[in-house]
Amino acid sequence: MASPPPEPTPLPAPPNDGITSLSYLPSAPHLLASTSWDGALRLHDAVAKTHVATQAMECGPLLSMAVGTPGLGGEGNKGVIYAGAVEGSIKKYDVASATVSLVGRQSPDADKNELLAGKQKVGVSCLSAIDANLLASAGWDKKFYVWDVRQSGTQAAATVDLPGKAFGMDVSSDGTKVVVATSGRRNCFFDIRQTGVDKENEEGPAKLLLERESSLKYQTRCVKFFPDGHGIALGSIEGRVAIEYLDDVGISSGKKKKYAFKCHRVNDTIYPVNAIAFHPVYGTFATGGADGTVVTWDGNNKKKLSGIAKCPTSVACLAFNHDGSQIAIASSYTYEEGERDHPREEIYVRDVLDSEAKPKAKK
């Protein structure tokens, strides 16, 4: 008789408002970081299933987060965590010393009165670590930034205009490419030069390689590079995932063709795809939807693998740990149905079976 699948376990002391990001720390793989609209960054021990720390970042609601690789920022042996705020600032949290400092601010010259009136929005909706020295951000101000984290509080090393507000962003595993998904169904691809902060490089560390229209007909909610960097997975508000390739930026797909598939639908109700996370070993991926489910997929072979969780409300974020043996799930209402009563925020962790993530052999 087959044993029952693992059950998701809720972690203690979850955020008090909408959860915006989840990530395991590469430098301390048992630690899970999260950010929230309540303005705090939290750390949990995902193995012991305990609450480790809550740090108020003193910059209002947090929209995004990036975790540093070991040594990123140079502090301690537990690494650093970056958080992007609705008011445009990017803060750095050093895990070892539990100290907070300012990295920089998007649209630093924005009119404060217009910000207070809501006429101008500068929120840091996307944040990703590129390498040990460079950090990428993008936001509601329709700009893409690259920051040199060794120069705290200074202006960005590069700023590039985007065609719309940034809704999703990811960095390729080799740190050389960034994709930003914006409003208007546009996807922008950047080439990143890690040496670009040198004065000799007049173009700076970021160059726009390509701007193209998404193959999805509705607004993009999330975007991720495949682990091998040869393609991207896009999730839309219309319960659909697209797999697109990058031949037009010089990355060969081996003549693979783009495609899309429906997901996160219940009868006639269509839910947004809020999150995509790739398995670090098998290259398959999980999606989280506003229907409260988490499903794993084999993108290369176009197959559904397994439904692995059903949460009380929307799945807002997902993250696999370093070896893919555990997945973290943020159950947090994402307001696709407007203001209404909803279950409280929860962060769950769940063991992942090989059978739920490993590509199935072709028959």
C-alpha positions as MATLAB code, in Angstrom:
seq = 'MASPPPEPTPLPAPPNDGITSLSYLPSAPHLLASTSWDGALRLHDAVAKTHVATQAMECGPLLSMAVGTPGLGGEGNKGVIYAGAVEGSIKKYDVASATVSLVGRQSPDADKNELLAGKQKVGVSCLSAIDANLLASAGWDKKFYVWDVRQSGTQAAATVDLPGKAFGMDVSSDGTKVVVATSGRRNCFFDIRQTGVDKENEEGPAKLLLERESSLKYQTRCVKFFPDGHGIALGSIEGRVAIEYLDDVGISSGKKKKYAFKCHRVNDTIYPVNAIAFHPVYGTFATGGADGTVVTWDGNNKKKLSGIAKCPTSVACLAFNHDGSQIAIASSYTYEEGERDHPREEIYVRDVLDSEAKPKAKK';
ca = [
       0.000    0.000    0.000;
       1.396    3.391   -1.010;
       2.199    5.771    1.819;
       0.203    9.024    1.910;
       1.877   12.122    0.433;
       3.584   14.581    2.807;
       1.361   17.171    4.445;
       2.174   20.912    4.445;
       3.181   22.134    7.911;
       2.364   25.734    8.942;
       5.228   27.712   10.463;
       4.664   29.704   13.684;
       4.404   33.516   13.825;
       3.459   34.137   10.159;
       3.150   37.651    8.682;
       0.145   39.776    9.642;
      -0.600   41.018    6.118;
      -0.146   39.935    2.497;
       3.004   37.852    1.912;
       5.040   39.166   -1.027;
       8.083   36.887   -1.267;
       9.711   33.703    0.038;
      13.291   32.505   -0.309;
      15.651   30.049    1.317;
      19.098   31.423    2.179;
      21.906   29.856    0.099;
      24.381   30.531    2.899;
      22.137   28.943    5.559;
      19.869   26.501    3.683;
      17.669   25.735    6.691;
      16.623   29.390    6.963;
      13.567   30.672    5.088;
      13.048   34.421    4.626;
       9.755   36.173    3.863;
       8.509   39.722    3.316;
       5.062   41.172    3.786;
       2.826   44.184    3.434;
       3.145   44.511    7.232;
       6.636   45.966    6.641;
       8.605   43.212    8.372;
      11.165   40.704    7.171;
      10.886   37.315    8.874;
      13.198   34.351    9.249;
      12.031   30.821   10.008;
      13.981   27.622   10.501;
      12.321   25.428    7.878;
      13.848   22.236    9.306;
      13.081   22.789   12.997;
       9.873   24.604   11.921;
      10.470   27.467   14.334;
      10.350   31.268   14.183;
      13.860   32.757   14.261;
      13.461   36.533   13.872;
      11.162   39.362   12.817;
      12.824   42.574   11.660;
      10.813   45.745   11.036;
      12.500   47.383    8.045;
      11.119   50.869    8.811;
      10.158   51.648    5.212;
       6.491   50.683    4.970;
       5.080   47.667    3.118;
       7.640   45.332    1.532;
       6.948   44.218   -2.039;
      10.029   42.164   -2.957;
      13.117   40.397   -1.682;
      16.456   39.015   -2.860;
      18.799   36.776   -0.897;
      22.527   37.107   -1.309;
      24.878   34.304   -2.220;
      27.459   33.495    0.478;
      29.672   36.533    0.767;
      27.258   38.897   -1.000;
      27.833   42.201    0.721;
      30.769   40.700    2.617;
      29.096   40.481    6.032;
      29.088   37.436    8.256;
      28.710   33.837    7.172;
      24.913   33.739    7.030;
      24.598   36.168    4.143;
      22.369   39.163    3.572;
      18.776   39.753    2.542;
      17.564   42.686    0.447;
      14.010   44.009    0.663;
      12.227   46.404   -1.697;
       9.605   48.773   -0.302;
       6.461   50.394   -1.633;
       8.024   53.826   -1.028;
      10.943   53.066   -3.328;
      13.775   52.195   -0.965;
      15.920   49.049   -0.984;
      17.186   47.933    2.409;
      19.865   45.395    3.314;
      19.533   43.101    6.325;
      22.681   41.397    7.582;
      21.596   38.093    9.106;
      24.628   37.595   11.361;
      24.537   41.036   12.992;
      20.769   41.684   12.593;
      21.470   45.191   11.266;
      19.645   47.141    8.554;
      21.161   49.622    6.087;
      20.055   51.476    2.961;
      21.263   50.328   -0.470;
      19.472   52.972   -2.512;
      16.162   54.413   -3.593;
      14.285   54.101   -6.879;
      13.254   57.435   -8.428;
      15.076   59.381   -5.686;
      13.968   62.709   -7.191;
      10.254   61.854   -7.121;
       8.012   64.610   -5.765;
       7.062   63.717   -2.176;
       3.675   65.420   -2.430;
       2.790   63.405   -5.530;
       3.925   60.234   -3.774;
       1.742   60.998   -0.764;
      -1.201   61.774   -3.029;
      -0.722   58.507   -4.892;
      -0.159   60.319   -8.203;
       3.306   58.829   -8.576;
       4.255   55.244   -7.692;
       7.847   54.109   -7.141;
       7.378   50.742   -5.386;
      10.184   48.192   -5.750;
       8.045   45.356   -7.100;
      10.993   43.193   -8.235;
      14.389   42.476   -6.715;
      17.082   39.906   -7.664;
      20.729   39.328   -6.762;
      22.944   39.128   -9.857;
      26.265   38.223   -8.257;
      28.358   39.058   -5.204;
      28.368   42.776   -6.013;
      25.367   43.599   -8.215;
      21.670   43.742   -7.395;
      18.835   44.291   -9.892;
      15.543   46.022   -9.145;
      12.501   47.137  -11.109;
       9.268   48.727  -10.100;
       6.127   50.723  -10.511;
       8.161   53.724  -11.720;
       8.706   51.896  -15.063;
      12.463   51.656  -14.627;
      15.074   48.896  -14.340;
      18.050   49.454  -12.032;
      21.368   47.787  -11.297;
      22.966   48.558   -7.925;
      26.528   48.055   -6.730;
      25.909   46.859   -3.155;
      29.437   47.854   -2.130;
      28.380   51.506   -2.449;
      25.488   51.851   -0.003;
      23.172   54.820   -0.280;
      24.516   55.983   -3.629;
      22.808   56.236   -6.993;
      22.216   53.165   -9.140;
      25.061   51.902  -11.331;
      22.587   51.713  -14.235;
      19.025   52.916  -14.889;
      17.030   51.888  -17.966;
      13.488   52.908  -18.882;
      10.900   50.119  -19.159;
       7.772   50.110  -21.372;
       5.519   49.749  -18.311;
       5.320   48.854  -14.628;
       7.408   45.838  -13.636;
       5.342   42.848  -12.494;
       7.961   40.093  -12.538;
      11.718   39.688  -12.896;
      14.346   36.969  -12.825;
      18.109   36.569  -13.294;
      19.595   33.673  -15.261;
      21.549   31.156  -13.192;
      24.862   32.374  -14.654;
      24.062   35.996  -13.776;
      24.433   37.271  -17.353;
      20.778   37.873  -18.324;
      17.773   39.494  -16.669;
      14.162   39.304  -17.840;
      11.559   41.846  -16.712;
       7.853   41.349  -17.417;
       5.926   44.627  -17.522;
       2.437   45.968  -17.978;
       1.252   46.033  -21.566;
       2.376   42.388  -21.901;
       5.972   43.340  -22.685;
       9.058   41.287  -21.788;
      12.456   42.982  -21.642;
      15.743   41.072  -21.758;
      18.945   42.639  -20.437;
      22.575   41.651  -20.795;
      24.463   42.137  -17.548;
      28.170   42.885  -17.473;
      29.542   42.131  -14.039;
      32.518   44.389  -14.787;
      30.188   47.157  -15.960;
      30.589   49.222  -12.819;
      34.070   50.121  -14.024;
      34.332   53.634  -15.444;
      35.831   52.268  -18.667;
      32.457   50.770  -19.644;
      30.433   53.769  -20.735;
      27.229   51.773  -21.264;
      27.208   50.651  -17.637;
      26.437   47.165  -16.395;
      23.069   46.700  -18.157;
      22.197   46.672  -21.856;
      18.700   46.100  -23.247;
      18.992   43.193  -25.687;
      15.348   42.784  -26.674;
      11.847   43.969  -25.904;
       9.057   41.748  -27.182;
       5.392   41.025  -26.638;
       4.355   38.145  -24.400;
       2.727   35.168  -26.106;
       0.052   35.295  -23.390;
      -3.012   37.423  -24.079;
      -3.410   38.664  -20.516;
      -1.236   40.451  -17.963;
       1.860   38.629  -16.731;
       2.009   37.932  -13.009;
       5.359   36.095  -12.754;
       8.373   35.085  -14.866;
      11.274   32.676  -14.299;
      14.275   31.512  -16.317;
      14.707   27.806  -16.885;
      17.717   26.599  -14.857;
      19.728   26.106  -18.074;
      18.882   29.669  -19.177;
      17.522   28.555  -22.572;
      13.935   29.641  -21.948;
      11.461   31.344  -19.632;
       8.202   30.378  -17.983;
       5.523   33.080  -17.697;
       2.382   32.953  -15.566;
      -0.633   35.155  -16.326;
      -3.722   36.405  -14.522;
      -5.789   34.210  -16.847;
      -4.794   30.799  -15.478;
      -2.204   30.047  -18.108;
       1.539   29.390  -18.291;
       3.659   30.058  -21.387;
       7.024   28.513  -22.189;
       9.073   30.769  -24.455;
      12.595   30.416  -25.856;
      15.384   32.898  -26.427;
      16.754   32.240  -29.908;
      16.235   35.915  -30.788;
      18.744   36.951  -28.103;
      21.320   34.447  -29.334;
      20.474   31.550  -26.974;
      19.696   28.424  -28.985;
      16.642   26.401  -28.004;
      17.526   23.481  -30.237;
      14.563   24.389  -32.480;
      12.037   24.057  -29.658;
       8.784   25.929  -30.172;
       7.010   28.085  -27.615;
       3.725   26.847  -26.189;
       1.202   27.593  -23.438;
      -1.113   25.535  -21.255;
      -4.117   26.141  -19.021;
      -3.904   25.654  -15.251;
      -5.415   26.773  -11.946;
      -8.990   26.557  -13.150;
     -11.966   25.211  -11.231;
     -14.947   24.416  -13.440;
     -15.676   27.721  -15.203;
     -13.657   29.860  -12.773;
     -10.218   30.965  -13.967;
      -7.599   31.961  -11.380;
      -4.319   33.892  -11.741;
      -0.981   32.076  -11.694;
       0.803   33.965   -8.912;
       4.076   32.074   -8.596;
       6.487   29.811  -10.487;
       9.463   28.045   -8.885;
      11.917   25.702  -10.636;
      13.172   22.531   -8.973;
      16.951   22.950   -8.531;
      17.795   19.330   -9.388;
      15.273   18.140  -11.966;
      14.504   21.381  -13.823;
      10.762   20.812  -13.512;
       8.674   23.577  -11.963;
       5.840   24.256   -9.562;
       3.065   26.801  -10.031;
       0.963   28.408   -7.323;
      -2.435   29.842   -8.132;
      -5.154   31.989   -6.637;
      -7.231   28.789   -6.452;
      -5.002   27.808   -3.514;
      -3.279   24.900   -5.239;
       0.349   24.045   -5.970;
       1.034   21.841   -9.000;
       4.290   20.479  -10.454;
       4.972   20.319  -14.198;
       7.544   18.923  -16.615;
       7.961   21.825  -19.025;
      10.300   20.023  -21.405;
       7.928   17.102  -21.932;
       4.702   19.154  -21.581;
       3.313   17.026  -18.754;
       1.574   17.639  -15.438;
       3.386   15.783  -12.652;
       1.438   16.181   -9.413;
      -0.851   18.331   -7.310;
       1.094   18.797   -4.079;
      -0.915   21.210   -1.934;
      -4.336   22.797   -1.418;
      -4.220   25.922    0.732;
      -7.039   27.842    2.481;
      -6.625   30.833    0.140;
      -4.448   32.098   -2.749;
      -0.887   30.841   -3.128;
       1.078   34.097   -3.319;
       4.687   32.786   -3.410;
       6.680   29.572   -3.753;
      10.293   28.547   -3.146;
      12.221   25.284   -3.295;
      15.122   24.714   -0.922;
      18.671   24.124   -2.223;
      18.199   20.462   -3.160;
      14.479   20.490   -3.949;
      13.595   18.210   -1.044;
      11.291   20.847    0.477;
       8.982   23.538   -0.867;
       7.804   26.652    0.979;
       4.311   27.928    0.205;
       2.799   31.312    1.108;
      -0.966   31.067    1.568;
      -2.046   34.694    1.343;
      -5.091   36.247   -0.317;
      -4.026   38.230   -3.416;
      -7.217   40.291   -3.825;
      -8.271   38.834   -7.170;
     -11.856   39.071   -5.876;
     -11.442   42.498   -4.235;
     -11.879   43.314   -0.559;
     -13.499   40.465    1.378;
     -12.986   38.351    4.477;
     -10.263   35.764    3.935;
      -8.202   33.230    5.885;
      -5.157   34.572    7.696;
      -1.695   34.490    6.159;
       0.240   31.250    6.559;
       3.649   29.974    5.479;
       3.749   26.228    4.947;
       6.687   23.922    4.327;
       6.244   20.521    2.740;
       8.592   17.693    1.852;
       8.758   16.979   -1.884;
       8.885   13.391   -3.159;
      11.023   12.461   -6.156;
       7.878   11.161   -7.859;
       6.333   14.637   -7.602;
       9.235   16.492   -9.232;
      11.198   14.043  -11.380;
      10.409   14.065  -15.110;
       8.517   10.982  -16.185;
      10.313    8.717  -18.619;
       9.038    8.942  -22.165;
       7.011    5.898  -23.200;
];
